[in-house]
Short mmCIF file of C-alpha atoms in Angstrom, two decimals:
data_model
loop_
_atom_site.label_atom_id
_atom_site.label_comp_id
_atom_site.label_asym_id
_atom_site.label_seq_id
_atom_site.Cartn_x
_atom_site.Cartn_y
_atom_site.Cartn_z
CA UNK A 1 0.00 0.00 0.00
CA UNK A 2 1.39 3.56 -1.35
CA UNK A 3 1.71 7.04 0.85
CA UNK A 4 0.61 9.76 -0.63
CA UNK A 5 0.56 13.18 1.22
CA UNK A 6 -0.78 16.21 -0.07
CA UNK A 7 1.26 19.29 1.24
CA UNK A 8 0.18 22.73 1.07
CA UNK A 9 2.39 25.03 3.29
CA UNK A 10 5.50 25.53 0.58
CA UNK A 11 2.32 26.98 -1.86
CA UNK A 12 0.84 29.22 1.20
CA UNK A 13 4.63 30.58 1.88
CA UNK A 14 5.13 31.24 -1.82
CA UNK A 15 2.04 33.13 -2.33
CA UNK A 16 2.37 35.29 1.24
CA UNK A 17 6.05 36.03 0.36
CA UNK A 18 6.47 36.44 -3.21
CA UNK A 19 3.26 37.36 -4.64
CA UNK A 20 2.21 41.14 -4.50
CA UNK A 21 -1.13 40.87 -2.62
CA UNK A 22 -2.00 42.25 1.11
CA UNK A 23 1.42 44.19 2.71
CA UNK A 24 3.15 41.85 5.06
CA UNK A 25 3.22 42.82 8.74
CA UNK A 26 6.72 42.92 10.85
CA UNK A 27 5.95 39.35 11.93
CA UNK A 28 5.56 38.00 8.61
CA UNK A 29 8.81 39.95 7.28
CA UNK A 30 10.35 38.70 11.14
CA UNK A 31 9.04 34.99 10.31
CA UNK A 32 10.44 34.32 7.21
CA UNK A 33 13.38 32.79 7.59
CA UNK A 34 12.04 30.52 10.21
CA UNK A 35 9.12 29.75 8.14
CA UNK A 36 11.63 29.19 5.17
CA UNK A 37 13.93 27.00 7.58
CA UNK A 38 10.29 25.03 8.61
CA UNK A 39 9.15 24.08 4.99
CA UNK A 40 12.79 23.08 3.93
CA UNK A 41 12.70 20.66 6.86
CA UNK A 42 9.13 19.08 6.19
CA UNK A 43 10.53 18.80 2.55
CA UNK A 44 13.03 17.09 3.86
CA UNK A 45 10.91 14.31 6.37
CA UNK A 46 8.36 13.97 3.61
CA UNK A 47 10.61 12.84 0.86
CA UNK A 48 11.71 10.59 3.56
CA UNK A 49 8.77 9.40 4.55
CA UNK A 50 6.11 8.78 1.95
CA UNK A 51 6.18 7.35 -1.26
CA UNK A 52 5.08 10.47 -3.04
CA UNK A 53 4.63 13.76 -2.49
CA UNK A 54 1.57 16.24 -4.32
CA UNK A 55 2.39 19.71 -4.47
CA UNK A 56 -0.58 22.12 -4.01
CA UNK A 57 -0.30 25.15 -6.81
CA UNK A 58 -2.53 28.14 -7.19
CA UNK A 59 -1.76 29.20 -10.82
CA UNK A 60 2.18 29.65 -11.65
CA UNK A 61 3.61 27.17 -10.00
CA UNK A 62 6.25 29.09 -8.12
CA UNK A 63 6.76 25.73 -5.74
CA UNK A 64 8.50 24.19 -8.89
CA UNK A 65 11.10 27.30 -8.88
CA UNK A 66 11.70 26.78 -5.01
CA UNK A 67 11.91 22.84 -5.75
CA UNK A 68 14.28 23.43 -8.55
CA UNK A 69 16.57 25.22 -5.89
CA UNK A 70 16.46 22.97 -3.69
CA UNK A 71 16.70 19.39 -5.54
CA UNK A 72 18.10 20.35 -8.88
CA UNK A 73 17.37 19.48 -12.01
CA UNK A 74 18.80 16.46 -11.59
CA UNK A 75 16.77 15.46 -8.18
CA UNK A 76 13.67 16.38 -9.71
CA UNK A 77 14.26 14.12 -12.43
CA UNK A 78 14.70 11.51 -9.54
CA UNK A 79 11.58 11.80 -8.24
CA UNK A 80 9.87 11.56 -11.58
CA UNK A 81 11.32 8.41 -12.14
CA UNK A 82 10.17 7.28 -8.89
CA UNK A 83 6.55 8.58 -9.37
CA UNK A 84 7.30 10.62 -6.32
CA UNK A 85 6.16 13.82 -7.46
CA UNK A 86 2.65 15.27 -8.56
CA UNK A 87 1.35 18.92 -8.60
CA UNK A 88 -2.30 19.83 -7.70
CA UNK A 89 -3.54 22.79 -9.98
CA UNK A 90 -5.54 24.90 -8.08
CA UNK A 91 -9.37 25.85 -9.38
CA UNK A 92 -11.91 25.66 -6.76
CA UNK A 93 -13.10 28.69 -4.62
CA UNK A 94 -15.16 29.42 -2.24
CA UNK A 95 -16.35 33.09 -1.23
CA UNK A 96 -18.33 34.65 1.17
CA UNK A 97 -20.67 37.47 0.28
CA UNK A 98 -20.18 40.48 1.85
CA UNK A 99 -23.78 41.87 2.42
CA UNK A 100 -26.55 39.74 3.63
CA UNK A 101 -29.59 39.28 0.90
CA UNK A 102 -32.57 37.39 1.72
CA UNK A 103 -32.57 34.13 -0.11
CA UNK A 104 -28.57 34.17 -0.79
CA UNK A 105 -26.57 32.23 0.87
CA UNK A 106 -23.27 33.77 2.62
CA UNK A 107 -20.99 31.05 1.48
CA UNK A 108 -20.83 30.93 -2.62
CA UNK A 109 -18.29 28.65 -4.47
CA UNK A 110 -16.80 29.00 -8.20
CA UNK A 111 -14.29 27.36 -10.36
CA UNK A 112 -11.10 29.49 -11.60
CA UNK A 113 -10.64 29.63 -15.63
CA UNK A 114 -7.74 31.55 -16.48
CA UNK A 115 -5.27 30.03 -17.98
CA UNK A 116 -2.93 29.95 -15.45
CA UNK A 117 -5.54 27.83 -13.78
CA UNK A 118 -6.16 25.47 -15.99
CA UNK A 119 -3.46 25.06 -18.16
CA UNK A 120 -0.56 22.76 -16.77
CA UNK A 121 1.79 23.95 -19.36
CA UNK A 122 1.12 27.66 -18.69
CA UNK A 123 1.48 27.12 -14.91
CA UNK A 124 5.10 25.49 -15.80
CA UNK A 125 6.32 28.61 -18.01
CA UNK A 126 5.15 31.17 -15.58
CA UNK A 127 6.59 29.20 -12.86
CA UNK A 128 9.88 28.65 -14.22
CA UNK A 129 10.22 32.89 -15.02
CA UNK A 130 10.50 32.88 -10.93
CA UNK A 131 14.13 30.96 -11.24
CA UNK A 132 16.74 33.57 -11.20
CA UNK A 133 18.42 31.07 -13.28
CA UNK A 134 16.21 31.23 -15.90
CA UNK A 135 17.03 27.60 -18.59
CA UNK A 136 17.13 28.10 -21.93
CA UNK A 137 13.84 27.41 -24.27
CA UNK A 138 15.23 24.13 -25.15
CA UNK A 139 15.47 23.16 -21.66
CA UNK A 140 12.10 24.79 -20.88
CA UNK A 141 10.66 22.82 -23.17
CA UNK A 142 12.28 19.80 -21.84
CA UNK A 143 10.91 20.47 -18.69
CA UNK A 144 7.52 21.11 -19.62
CA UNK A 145 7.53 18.11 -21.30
CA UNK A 146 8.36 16.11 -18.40
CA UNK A 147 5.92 17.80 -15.63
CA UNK A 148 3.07 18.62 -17.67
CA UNK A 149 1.34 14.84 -17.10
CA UNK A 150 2.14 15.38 -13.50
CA UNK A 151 -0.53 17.72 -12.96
CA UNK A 152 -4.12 16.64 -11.43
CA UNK A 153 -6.98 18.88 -11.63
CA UNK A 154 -9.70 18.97 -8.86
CA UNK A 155 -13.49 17.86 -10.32
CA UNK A 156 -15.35 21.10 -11.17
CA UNK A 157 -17.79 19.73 -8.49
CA UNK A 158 -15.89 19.69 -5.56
CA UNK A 159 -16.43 23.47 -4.65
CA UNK A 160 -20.28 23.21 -4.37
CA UNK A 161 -20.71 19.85 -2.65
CA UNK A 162 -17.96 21.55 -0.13
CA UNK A 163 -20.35 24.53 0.21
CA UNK A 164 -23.55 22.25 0.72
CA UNK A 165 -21.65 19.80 3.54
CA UNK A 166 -21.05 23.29 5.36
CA UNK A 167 -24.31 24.52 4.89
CA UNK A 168 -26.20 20.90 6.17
CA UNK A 169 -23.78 20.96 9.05
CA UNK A 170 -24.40 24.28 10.34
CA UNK A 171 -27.78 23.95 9.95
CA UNK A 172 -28.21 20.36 11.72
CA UNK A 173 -26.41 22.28 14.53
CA UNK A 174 -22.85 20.31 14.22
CA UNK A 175 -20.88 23.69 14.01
CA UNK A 176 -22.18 24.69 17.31
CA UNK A 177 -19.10 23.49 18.77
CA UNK A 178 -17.07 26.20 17.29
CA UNK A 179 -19.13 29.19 18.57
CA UNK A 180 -22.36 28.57 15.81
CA UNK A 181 -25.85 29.21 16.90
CA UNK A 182 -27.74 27.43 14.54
CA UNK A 183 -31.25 28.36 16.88
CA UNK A 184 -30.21 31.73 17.31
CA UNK A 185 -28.97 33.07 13.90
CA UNK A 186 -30.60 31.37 10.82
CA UNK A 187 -27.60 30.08 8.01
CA UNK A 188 -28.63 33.17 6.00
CA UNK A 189 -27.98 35.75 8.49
CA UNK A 190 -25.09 35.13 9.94
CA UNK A 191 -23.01 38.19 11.12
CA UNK A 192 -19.71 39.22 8.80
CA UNK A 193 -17.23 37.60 11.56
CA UNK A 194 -19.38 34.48 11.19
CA UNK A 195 -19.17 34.90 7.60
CA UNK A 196 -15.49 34.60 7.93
CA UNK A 197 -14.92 31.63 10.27
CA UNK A 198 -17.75 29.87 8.55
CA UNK A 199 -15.50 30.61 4.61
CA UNK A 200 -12.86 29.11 6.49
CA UNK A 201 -14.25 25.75 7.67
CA UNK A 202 -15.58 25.57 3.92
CA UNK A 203 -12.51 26.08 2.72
CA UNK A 204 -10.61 23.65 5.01
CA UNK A 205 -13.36 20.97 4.06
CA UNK A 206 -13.26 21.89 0.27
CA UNK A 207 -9.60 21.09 0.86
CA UNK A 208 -10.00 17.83 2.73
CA UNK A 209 -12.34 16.68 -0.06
CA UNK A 210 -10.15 16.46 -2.63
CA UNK A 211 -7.71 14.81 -0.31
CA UNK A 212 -10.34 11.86 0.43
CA UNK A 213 -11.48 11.79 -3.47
CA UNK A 214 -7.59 10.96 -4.58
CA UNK A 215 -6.52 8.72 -1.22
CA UNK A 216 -4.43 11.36 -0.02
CA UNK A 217 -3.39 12.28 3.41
CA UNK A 218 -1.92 15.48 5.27
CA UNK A 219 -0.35 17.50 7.44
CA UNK A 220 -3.32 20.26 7.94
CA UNK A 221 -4.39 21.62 11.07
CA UNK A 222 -8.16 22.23 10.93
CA UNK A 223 -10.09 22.94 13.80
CA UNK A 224 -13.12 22.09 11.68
CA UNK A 225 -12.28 18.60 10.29
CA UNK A 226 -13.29 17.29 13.74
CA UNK A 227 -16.84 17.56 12.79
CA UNK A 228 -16.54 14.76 9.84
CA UNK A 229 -15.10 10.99 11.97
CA UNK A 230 -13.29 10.32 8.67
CA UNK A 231 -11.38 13.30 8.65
CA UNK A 232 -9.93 13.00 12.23
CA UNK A 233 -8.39 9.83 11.00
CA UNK A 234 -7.22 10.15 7.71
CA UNK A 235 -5.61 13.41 8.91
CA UNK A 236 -3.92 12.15 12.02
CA UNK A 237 -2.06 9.52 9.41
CA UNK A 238 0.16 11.82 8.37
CA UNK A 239 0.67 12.92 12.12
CA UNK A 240 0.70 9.57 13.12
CA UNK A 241 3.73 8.30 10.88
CA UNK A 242 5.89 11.55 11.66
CA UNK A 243 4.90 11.10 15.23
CA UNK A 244 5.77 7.18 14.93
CA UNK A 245 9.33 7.93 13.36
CA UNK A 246 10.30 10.48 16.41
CA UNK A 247 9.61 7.95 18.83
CA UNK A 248 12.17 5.85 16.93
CA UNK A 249 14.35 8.00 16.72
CA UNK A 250 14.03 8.93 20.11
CA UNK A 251 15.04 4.92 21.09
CA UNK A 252 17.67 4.80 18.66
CA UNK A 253 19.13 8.30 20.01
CA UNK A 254 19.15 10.46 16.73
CA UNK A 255 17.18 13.62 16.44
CA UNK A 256 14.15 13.81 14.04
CA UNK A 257 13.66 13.89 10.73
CA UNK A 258 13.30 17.95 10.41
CA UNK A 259 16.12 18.38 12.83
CA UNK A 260 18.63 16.10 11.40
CA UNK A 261 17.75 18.14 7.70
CA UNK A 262 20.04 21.15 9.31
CA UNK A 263 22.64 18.47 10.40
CA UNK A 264 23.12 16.71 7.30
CA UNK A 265 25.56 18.00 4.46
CA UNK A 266 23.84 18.14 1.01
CA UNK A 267 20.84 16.53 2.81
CA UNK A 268 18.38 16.96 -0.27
CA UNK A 269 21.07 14.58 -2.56
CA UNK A 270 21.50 12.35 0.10
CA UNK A 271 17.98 11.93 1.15
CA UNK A 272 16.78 11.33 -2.94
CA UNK A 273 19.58 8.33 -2.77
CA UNK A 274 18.15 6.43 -0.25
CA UNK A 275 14.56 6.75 -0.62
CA UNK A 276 14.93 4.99 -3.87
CA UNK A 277 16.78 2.12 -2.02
CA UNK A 278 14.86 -1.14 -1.37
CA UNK A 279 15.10 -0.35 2.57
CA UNK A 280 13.45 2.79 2.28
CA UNK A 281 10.38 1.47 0.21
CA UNK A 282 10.51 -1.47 2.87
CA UNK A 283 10.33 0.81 5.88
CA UNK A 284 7.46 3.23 4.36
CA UNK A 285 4.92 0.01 3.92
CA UNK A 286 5.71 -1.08 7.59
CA UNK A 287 5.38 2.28 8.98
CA UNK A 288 2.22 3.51 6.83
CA UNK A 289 0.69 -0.46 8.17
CA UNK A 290 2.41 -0.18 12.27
CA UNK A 291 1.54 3.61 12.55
CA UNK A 292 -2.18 3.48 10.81
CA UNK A 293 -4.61 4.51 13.79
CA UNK A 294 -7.11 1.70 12.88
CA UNK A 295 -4.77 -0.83 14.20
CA UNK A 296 -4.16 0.88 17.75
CA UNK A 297 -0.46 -0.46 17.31
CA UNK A 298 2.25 1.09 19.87
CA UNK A 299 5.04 2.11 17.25
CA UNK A 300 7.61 1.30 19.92
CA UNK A 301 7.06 -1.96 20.87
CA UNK A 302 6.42 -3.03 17.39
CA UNK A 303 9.67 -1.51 15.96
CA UNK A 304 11.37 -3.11 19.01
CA UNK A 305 9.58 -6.35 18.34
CA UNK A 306 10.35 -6.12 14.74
CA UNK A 307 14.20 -6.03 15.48
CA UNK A 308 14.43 -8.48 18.14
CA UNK A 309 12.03 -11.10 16.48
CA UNK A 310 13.44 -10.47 13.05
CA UNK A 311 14.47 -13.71 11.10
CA UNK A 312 16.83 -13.59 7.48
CA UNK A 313 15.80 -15.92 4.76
CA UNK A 314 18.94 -17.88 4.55
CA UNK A 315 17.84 -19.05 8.62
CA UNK A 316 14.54 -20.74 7.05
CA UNK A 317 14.75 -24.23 5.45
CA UNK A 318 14.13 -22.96 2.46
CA UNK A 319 16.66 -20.62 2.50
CA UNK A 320 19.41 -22.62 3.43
CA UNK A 321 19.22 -24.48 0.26
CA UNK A 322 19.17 -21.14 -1.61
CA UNK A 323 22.31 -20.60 -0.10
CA UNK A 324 24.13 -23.75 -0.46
CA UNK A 325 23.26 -23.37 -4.41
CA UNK A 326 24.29 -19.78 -4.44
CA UNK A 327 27.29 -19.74 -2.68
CA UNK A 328 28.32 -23.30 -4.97
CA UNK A 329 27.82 -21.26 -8.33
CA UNK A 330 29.47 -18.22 -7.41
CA UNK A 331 32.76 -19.93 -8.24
CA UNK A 332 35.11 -21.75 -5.79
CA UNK A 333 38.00 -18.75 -6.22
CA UNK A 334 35.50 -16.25 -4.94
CA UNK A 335 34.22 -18.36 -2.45
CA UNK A 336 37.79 -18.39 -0.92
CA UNK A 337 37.70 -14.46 -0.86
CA UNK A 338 34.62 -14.43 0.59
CA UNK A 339 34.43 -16.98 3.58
CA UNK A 340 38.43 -16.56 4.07
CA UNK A 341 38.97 -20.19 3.22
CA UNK A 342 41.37 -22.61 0.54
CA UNK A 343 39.17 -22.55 -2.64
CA UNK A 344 39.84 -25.43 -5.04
CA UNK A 345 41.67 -23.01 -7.38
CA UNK A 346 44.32 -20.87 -6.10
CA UNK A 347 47.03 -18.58 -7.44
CA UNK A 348 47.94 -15.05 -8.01
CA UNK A 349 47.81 -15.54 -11.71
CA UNK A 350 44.04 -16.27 -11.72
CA UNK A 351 43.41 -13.80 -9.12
CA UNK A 352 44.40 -11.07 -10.93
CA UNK A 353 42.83 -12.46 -14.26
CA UNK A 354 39.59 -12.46 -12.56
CA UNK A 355 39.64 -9.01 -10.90
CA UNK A 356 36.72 -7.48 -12.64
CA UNK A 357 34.16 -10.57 -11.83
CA UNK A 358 35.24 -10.25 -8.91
CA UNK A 359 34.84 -7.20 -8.27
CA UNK A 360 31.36 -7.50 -9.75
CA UNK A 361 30.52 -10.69 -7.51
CA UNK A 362 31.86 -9.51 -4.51
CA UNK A 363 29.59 -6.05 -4.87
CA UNK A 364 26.23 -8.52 -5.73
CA UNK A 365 26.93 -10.94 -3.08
CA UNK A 366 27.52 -8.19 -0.30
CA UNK A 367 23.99 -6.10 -1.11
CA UNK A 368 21.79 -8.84 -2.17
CA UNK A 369 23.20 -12.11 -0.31
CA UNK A 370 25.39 -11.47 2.60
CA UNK A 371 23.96 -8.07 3.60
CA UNK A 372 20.51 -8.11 3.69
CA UNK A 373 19.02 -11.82 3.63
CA UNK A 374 21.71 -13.31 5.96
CA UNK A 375 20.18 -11.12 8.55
CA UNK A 376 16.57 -10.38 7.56
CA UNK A 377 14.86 -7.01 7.57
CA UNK A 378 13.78 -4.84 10.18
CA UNK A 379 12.79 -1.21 10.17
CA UNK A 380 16.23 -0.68 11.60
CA UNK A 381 17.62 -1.24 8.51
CA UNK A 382 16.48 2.30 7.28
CA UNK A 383 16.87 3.67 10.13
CA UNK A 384 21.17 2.85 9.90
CA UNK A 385 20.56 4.21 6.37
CA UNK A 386 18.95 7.81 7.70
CA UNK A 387 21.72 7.80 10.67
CA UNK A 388 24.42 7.24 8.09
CA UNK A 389 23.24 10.61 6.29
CA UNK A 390 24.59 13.20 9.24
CA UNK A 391 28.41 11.46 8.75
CA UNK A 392 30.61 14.07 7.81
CA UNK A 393 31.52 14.21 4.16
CA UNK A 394 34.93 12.77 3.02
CA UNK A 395 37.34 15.14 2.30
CA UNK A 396 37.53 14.65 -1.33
CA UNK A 397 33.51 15.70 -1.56
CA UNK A 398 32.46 18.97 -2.94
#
């Protein structure tokens, strides 16, 4: 079973900071480089964590310019190849009217048509024009080419059914919770601050809905999901498996995943290299099954369980044949290098003629054979793999 998260936060910082809208206060020009520091981080544990990763964008996709910084070409790439990487184009609304008419209601929805909006390939181009390394237009085309058929577009539906959940809900009295007086005030004549909070939980929801219509989870924090049972738990997953992984690293005395991110040299490289390993894949099915909330699974003892109980392949009947037969046709001369004992064919001469199988051999035998099946997985595996990343670079790295 895939992990999908749906992250919106590196689209909301983009749009606050970069786009000319409402002036930005001292805190938000005081916040920036902390908020900056925060989404580089959850970049960071996300690529780490789930098997891909869908990018919310509101028109020009100036996420893909603040991507390109921080992967590279070349990383992005990586993540296409891994199916990793998908971009959400923006077009529902929702509004609230600002004066209150008898028979309208104060919550209205819409569907954005520019082309901006709508057009993958015109979100790309306006999106790369935010680089301040702008490619050439043979490379823009190039990369047009490649993230145009990542895009998803939201059904043209979603903003009205979002609007009419709202509406039923406040009206069977279930917003009441959040300061709603369903009794009191009628849905039509709610007050202007009403207005507001009540645009907000329809905006959260029309958000939440698209997450449930393409099996996504997230990160959000929505006071008004708690009014829908589904939402509590399909947005605590996300919560869950971050939450899940801290308490392992906590045991195996490493800091988190967003903490380490600032400790690691070239941490975006290294974390792209071993996500695609087997290990990684490995670890994000057993966390997305261990830390699901439907199972009511303690992440610690099953991680500690997991390592203690875990068995390798070549310790199972099966598996000891498998190894007899594989060790016997990996030749008798690289047997002798391996296990440290006489082979049936010895000498220098043959050595050093077969240097490059070898080689070869030695490198297949020590990540398929020796390495992993002699001992059998566990989520410790990836773990060693993340610890690995904070090691200080050698000195011949640039």
């Amino acid at each position: 079973m895939t992990s999908n998260v749906f992250y919106s936060n590196l689209n909301d910082f983009c749009r606050k900071y970069m786009v000319q809208g409402a002036p930005l206060t001292k805190e938000d020009l005081a916040s920036f480089d902390v908020r900056r520091k925060k989404i580089e981080a959850e970049i960071f544990e996300n690529l780490a964590l789930f098997d891909q990763i869908n990018f919310k964008v509101y028109g020009e996709n100036i996420p893909l310019a603040l991507l390109v910084n921080l992967l590279g070409e070349k990383g992005i790439d990586q993540l296409i190849d891994q199916d990793a990487l998908k971009f959400t184009l923006w077009t529902p609304i929702v509004v609230q009217m600002v004066e209150s008419i008898d028979g309208i209601d104060p919550i209205a929805s819409g569907v954005l048509s520019s082309k901006a909006h709508t057009d993958p390939e015109e979100s790309i181009e306006l999106g790369l024009n935010w680089l301040s390394s702008k490619p050439d237009r043979a490379k823009r085309r190039e990369l047009n080419k490649k993230l145009r058929n990542l895009y998803v577009l939201p059904s043209a539906e979603l903003p009205k059914n979002a609007v009419d959940l709202t509406k039923s809900a406040y009206q069977s009295g279930r917003l009441d919770l959040f300061g709603f007086n369903h009794a009191l005030t009628p849905y039509q004549s709610i007050t202007t601050e009403e207005k507001e909070r009540l645009l907000k939980c329809t905006d959260d929801l029309l958000e939440y809905s698209y997450m449930l219509s393409k099996g996504l989870t997230s990160f959000s924090k929505s006071e008004f999901y708690e009014f829908f049972i589904l939402s509590q738990e399909r947005i605590s997953m996300a919560s869950e498996r971050t939450g899940a992984f801290s308490k392992i690293s906590t045991i195996e005395q490493f800091p988190d995943l967003q903490s380490l991110h600032s400790q690691i040299y070239k941490p975006y490289d290294k974390i792209l290299e071993v996500r695609s390993k087997w290990n990684a894949k490995r670890f994000r099915e057993w966390l997305n099954e261990k830390s699901d909330p439907e199972t009511k699974t303690e992440i610690t003892k099953e991680y500690i369980d997991a390592i203690v109980d875990q068995k390798g392949f070549f310790q199972t009947r099966t598996g000891k044949l498998t190894k007899t037969i594989a060790m016997a046709s990996i030749g008798s001369g690289i047997g002798a290098l391996i296990a440290g004992v006489p082979g049936s064919v010895t000498g220098a001469a043959l050595i050093k003629a077969a240097e490059p199988a070898v080689d070869f051999a030695l490198d297949l035998v020590d990540e398929f054979l020796l390495d992993g099946l002699t001992k059998g997985w566990s989520p410790r595996v990836f773990v060693d793999d993340i610890r690995k990343l904070s090691e200080k670079p050698k000195s011949n790295d640039s």
